[in-house]
Amino acid sequence: MTDTTTEPALRAMIVAVTPIEQNCTIIWCTKTMKAAVIDPGGDLPKIKAAVAQAGVTVEKILLTHGHIDHAGEAKPLADDLGVPIEGPQEEDRFWLARLGDDGRNWGIRGVPFEPDRWLEDGDTVTVGELTLDVYHTPGHTAGHVIFHHAPSKFAQVGDVLFQGSVGRTDLPQGNHKTLLHSIVTKLWPLGSETAFIPGHGKPSTFAHERQWNMFVSDDAMKA
């Protein structure tokens, strides 16, 4: 008889933060209850309450990229919890250095910093007993990365891809052609069945986006 109550290896919780409604994501290893907070852009009390609700222990912070709504309060949270920050790729040093100025412009707290570890394409990060693959996916920013857990068919893709849309490329270091190339060459090979949490909006699957996304569907890319 099949056991249908088996706990998945990875669980994820979305915490919408900042006035821009950014999807801060808490992921954890269900075996160890060790967790990572991905893109803590702000609203730290809200993030900490979600961590407590999940009953997990945060062991690191992961960043997809350096924009204020994703990275603004990463340093204060890391200092408070005594954990390291991993990511993004070093090309986003530009954004992390200007978090203070961007925070003032957006009315969001922004604390400049350098991560404990820059990430590169092909790197891995661990969360408890989970190992996630890192892919460098420039276009939205030059140093954007995504995190993929192959056994769970799960990815956190930051602002590369959204349900029905793609990341904006009109900010410094953005490039629309590069972004589309990142999606097609880095995301699609991970498998259409992959479910993803984007930086904003609702989760989706690569299969859904390949069929319906007006920017990067298979039909759109043939046009």
CSV table of C-alpha atoms in Angstrom, one decimal, residues 11-197:
chain,number,residue,atom,x,y,z
A,11,ARG,CA,8.8,23.2,1.9
A,12,ALA,CA,8.4,26.8,1.0
A,13,MET,CA,6.4,29.8,2.4
A,14,ILE,CA,5.9,33.2,0.7
A,15,VAL,CA,6.0,36.3,2.8
A,16,ALA,CA,5.0,39.4,0.8
A,17,VAL,CA,7.2,42.3,1.9
A,18,THR,CA,7.7,46.0,1.1
A,19,PRO,CA,5.2,48.3,-0.6
A,20,ILE,CA,6.3,46.6,-3.9
A,21,GLU,CA,4.8,43.2,-2.6
A,22,GLN,CA,8.0,41.3,-3.1
A,23,ASN,CA,7.8,37.5,-2.5
A,24,CYS,CA,10.3,36.9,0.2
A,25,THR,CA,10.5,33.1,0.4
A,26,ILE,CA,11.3,30.9,3.3
A,27,ILE,CA,12.4,27.4,2.2
A,28,TRP,CA,13.3,24.6,4.6
A,29,CYS,CA,14.5,21.1,4.8
A,30,THR,CA,11.7,19.1,6.4
A,31,LYS,CA,14.1,16.5,7.8
A,32,THR,CA,16.2,19.0,9.8
A,33,MET,CA,13.9,22.0,9.9
A,34,LYS,CA,16.8,24.2,8.9
A,35,ALA,CA,15.8,27.1,6.6
A,36,ALA,CA,17.0,29.8,4.3
A,37,VAL,CA,15.3,33.2,3.8
A,38,ILE,CA,15.4,34.2,0.2
A,39,ASP,CA,15.3,37.9,-0.6
A,40,PRO,CA,14.4,39.6,2.7
A,41,GLY,CA,13.8,43.0,1.2
A,42,GLY,CA,12.0,44.5,4.2
A,43,ASP,CA,9.3,44.0,6.9
A,44,LEU,CA,11.6,42.0,9.1
A,45,PRO,CA,9.0,41.5,11.9
A,46,LYS,CA,6.7,39.9,9.3
A,47,ILE,CA,9.5,37.6,8.1
A,48,LYS,CA,10.4,36.6,11.7
A,49,ALA,CA,6.8,35.9,12.5
A,50,ALA,CA,6.6,33.6,9.5
A,51,VAL,CA,9.8,31.8,10.6
A,52,ALA,CA,8.3,31.3,14.0
A,53,GLN,CA,5.1,30.0,12.5
A,54,ALA,CA,6.9,27.5,10.4
A,55,GLY,CA,8.9,26.3,13.4
A,56,VAL,CA,12.2,26.4,11.5
A,57,THR,CA,15.7,27.6,12.3
A,58,VAL,CA,17.2,30.0,9.7
A,59,GLU,CA,20.8,29.1,8.9
A,60,LYS,CA,21.4,31.5,6.0
A,61,ILE,CA,20.0,34.2,3.7
A,62,LEU,CA,20.0,33.7,-0.1
A,63,LEU,CA,19.7,36.5,-2.6
A,64,THR,CA,18.6,36.3,-6.2
A,65,HIS,CA,19.7,39.9,-7.0
A,66,GLY,CA,20.5,43.2,-5.5
A,67,HIS,CA,17.4,45.4,-6.0
A,68,ILE,CA,16.1,47.2,-2.9
A,69,ASP,CA,12.9,45.2,-2.6
A,70,HIS,CA,14.8,42.0,-2.5
A,71,ALA,CA,18.0,42.9,-0.6
A,72,GLY,CA,17.2,46.0,1.4
A,73,GLU,CA,17.1,44.4,4.8
A,74,ALA,CA,19.3,41.4,4.2
A,75,LYS,CA,22.2,42.7,6.2
A,76,PRO,CA,20.1,43.7,9.3
A,77,LEU,CA,18.4,40.3,9.3
A,78,ALA,CA,21.7,38.4,8.9
A,79,ASP,CA,23.2,40.4,11.7
A,80,ASP,CA,20.2,39.8,13.9
A,81,LEU,CA,20.1,36.0,13.3
A,82,GLY,CA,23.9,35.6,13.1
A,83,VAL,CA,23.8,33.9,9.7
A,84,PRO,CA,25.7,34.4,6.5
A,85,ILE,CA,24.4,35.9,3.2
A,86,GLU,CA,25.0,33.9,0.0
A,87,GLY,CA,24.4,35.5,-3.4
A,88,PRO,CA,23.8,37.1,-5.7
A,89,GLN,CA,26.5,36.9,-8.5
A,90,GLU,CA,29.2,39.6,-8.1
A,91,GLU,CA,28.0,41.7,-11.0
A,92,ASP,CA,25.3,42.9,-8.6
A,93,ARG,CA,27.8,44.6,-6.4
A,94,PHE,CA,26.6,47.7,-8.1
A,95,TRP,CA,23.1,47.3,-6.7
A,96,LEU,CA,24.2,46.3,-3.2
A,97,ALA,CA,26.4,49.3,-2.9
A,98,ARG,CA,23.5,51.7,-3.6
A,99,LEU,CA,20.9,50.2,-1.3
A,100,GLY,CA,21.0,53.2,1.0
A,101,ASP,CA,20.2,55.6,-1.8
A,102,ASP,CA,17.6,53.4,-3.4
A,103,GLY,CA,16.0,52.9,0.0
A,104,ARG,CA,15.6,56.6,0.5
A,105,ASN,CA,14.2,56.9,-3.0
A,106,TRP,CA,11.6,54.2,-2.4
A,107,GLY,CA,10.9,55.0,1.2
A,108,ILE,CA,12.3,51.5,2.2
A,109,ARG,CA,15.1,50.8,4.6
A,110,GLY,CA,18.2,49.9,2.6
A,111,VAL,CA,21.5,48.8,4.2
A,112,PRO,CA,24.5,48.4,1.8
A,113,PHE,CA,26.7,45.3,2.3
A,114,GLU,CA,28.8,42.6,0.6
A,115,PRO,CA,27.6,39.0,1.0
A,116,ASP,CA,29.6,36.4,2.7
A,117,ARG,CA,29.7,34.4,-0.5
A,118,TRP,CA,29.2,35.5,-4.1
A,119,LEU,CA,27.6,32.9,-6.2
A,120,GLU,CA,28.4,31.7,-9.7
A,121,ASP,CA,26.7,29.6,-12.3
A,122,GLY,CA,27.2,26.0,-11.4
A,123,ASP,CA,27.6,26.6,-7.7
A,124,THR,CA,25.4,24.9,-5.1
A,125,VAL,CA,23.9,26.1,-1.8
A,126,THR,CA,22.8,23.9,1.0
A,127,VAL,CA,19.8,24.2,3.3
A,128,GLY,CA,19.8,21.5,6.0
A,129,GLU,CA,20.3,18.3,4.0
A,130,LEU,CA,19.0,19.9,0.8
A,131,THR,CA,21.3,20.9,-2.1
A,132,LEU,CA,20.1,23.6,-4.5
A,133,ASP,CA,21.7,24.4,-7.8
A,134,VAL,CA,22.6,27.9,-8.7
A,135,TYR,CA,22.1,29.4,-12.2
A,136,HIS,CA,23.4,32.8,-13.2
A,137,THR,CA,20.5,34.4,-15.1
A,138,PRO,CA,21.4,38.0,-16.2
A,139,GLY,CA,19.0,40.3,-17.9
A,140,HIS,CA,16.9,41.8,-15.1
A,141,THR,CA,20.2,42.6,-13.4
A,142,ALA,CA,23.7,41.6,-14.4
A,143,GLY,CA,24.3,39.4,-11.4
A,144,HIS,CA,20.9,37.8,-11.0
A,145,VAL,CA,20.8,34.1,-9.9
A,146,ILE,CA,18.1,31.5,-9.4
A,147,PHE,CA,17.9,28.5,-7.1
A,148,HIS,CA,16.7,25.1,-8.2
A,149,HIS,CA,16.0,22.0,-6.2
A,150,ALA,CA,15.8,19.2,-8.8
A,151,PRO,CA,14.3,16.4,-6.6
A,152,SER,CA,11.4,18.7,-5.6
A,153,LYS,CA,11.0,20.1,-9.2
A,154,PHE,CA,11.1,23.6,-7.5
A,155,ALA,CA,12.8,26.8,-8.3
A,156,GLN,CA,12.9,30.3,-6.9
A,157,VAL,CA,13.5,32.6,-9.9
A,158,GLY,CA,13.5,36.1,-8.4
A,159,ASP,CA,12.6,38.7,-11.1
A,160,VAL,CA,13.6,36.7,-14.1
A,161,LEU,CA,10.2,35.1,-14.9
A,162,PHE,CA,6.6,35.8,-13.6
A,163,GLN,CA,3.3,34.2,-14.2
A,164,GLY,CA,2.4,35.7,-17.6
A,165,SER,CA,5.3,38.1,-17.8
A,166,VAL,CA,9.1,38.6,-17.4
A,167,GLY,CA,11.3,40.8,-15.4
A,168,ARG,CA,11.7,44.5,-16.3
A,169,THR,CA,14.9,45.4,-18.1
A,170,ASP,CA,14.7,49.2,-18.2
A,171,LEU,CA,16.8,49.7,-15.1
A,172,PRO,CA,20.6,50.1,-15.1
A,173,GLN,CA,22.4,46.9,-16.3
A,174,GLY,CA,19.1,45.4,-17.6
A,175,ASN,CA,18.9,43.9,-21.1
A,176,HIS,CA,15.7,42.3,-22.5
A,177,LYS,CA,17.5,40.1,-25.1
A,178,THR,CA,19.8,38.8,-22.4
A,179,LEU,CA,16.8,38.1,-20.1
A,180,LEU,CA,15.0,36.1,-22.7
A,181,HIS,CA,18.2,34.1,-23.4
A,182,SER,CA,18.5,33.4,-19.7
A,183,ILE,CA,15.0,32.0,-19.5
A,184,VAL,CA,15.3,29.8,-22.6
A,185,THR,CA,18.8,28.5,-21.9
A,186,LYS,CA,18.8,28.2,-18.1
A,187,LEU,CA,15.2,27.8,-16.9
A,188,TRP,CA,13.5,25.7,-19.6
A,189,PRO,CA,16.1,22.9,-19.5
A,190,LEU,CA,15.2,22.4,-15.8
A,191,GLY,CA,11.9,20.8,-17.0
A,192,SER,CA,8.4,21.9,-17.8
A,193,GLU,CA,7.1,20.3,-14.7
A,194,THR,CA,9.1,22.6,-12.5
A,195,ALA,CA,7.0,24.8,-10.2
A,196,PHE,CA,8.5,28.2,-9.4
A,197,ILE,CA,8.0,31.1,-7.1
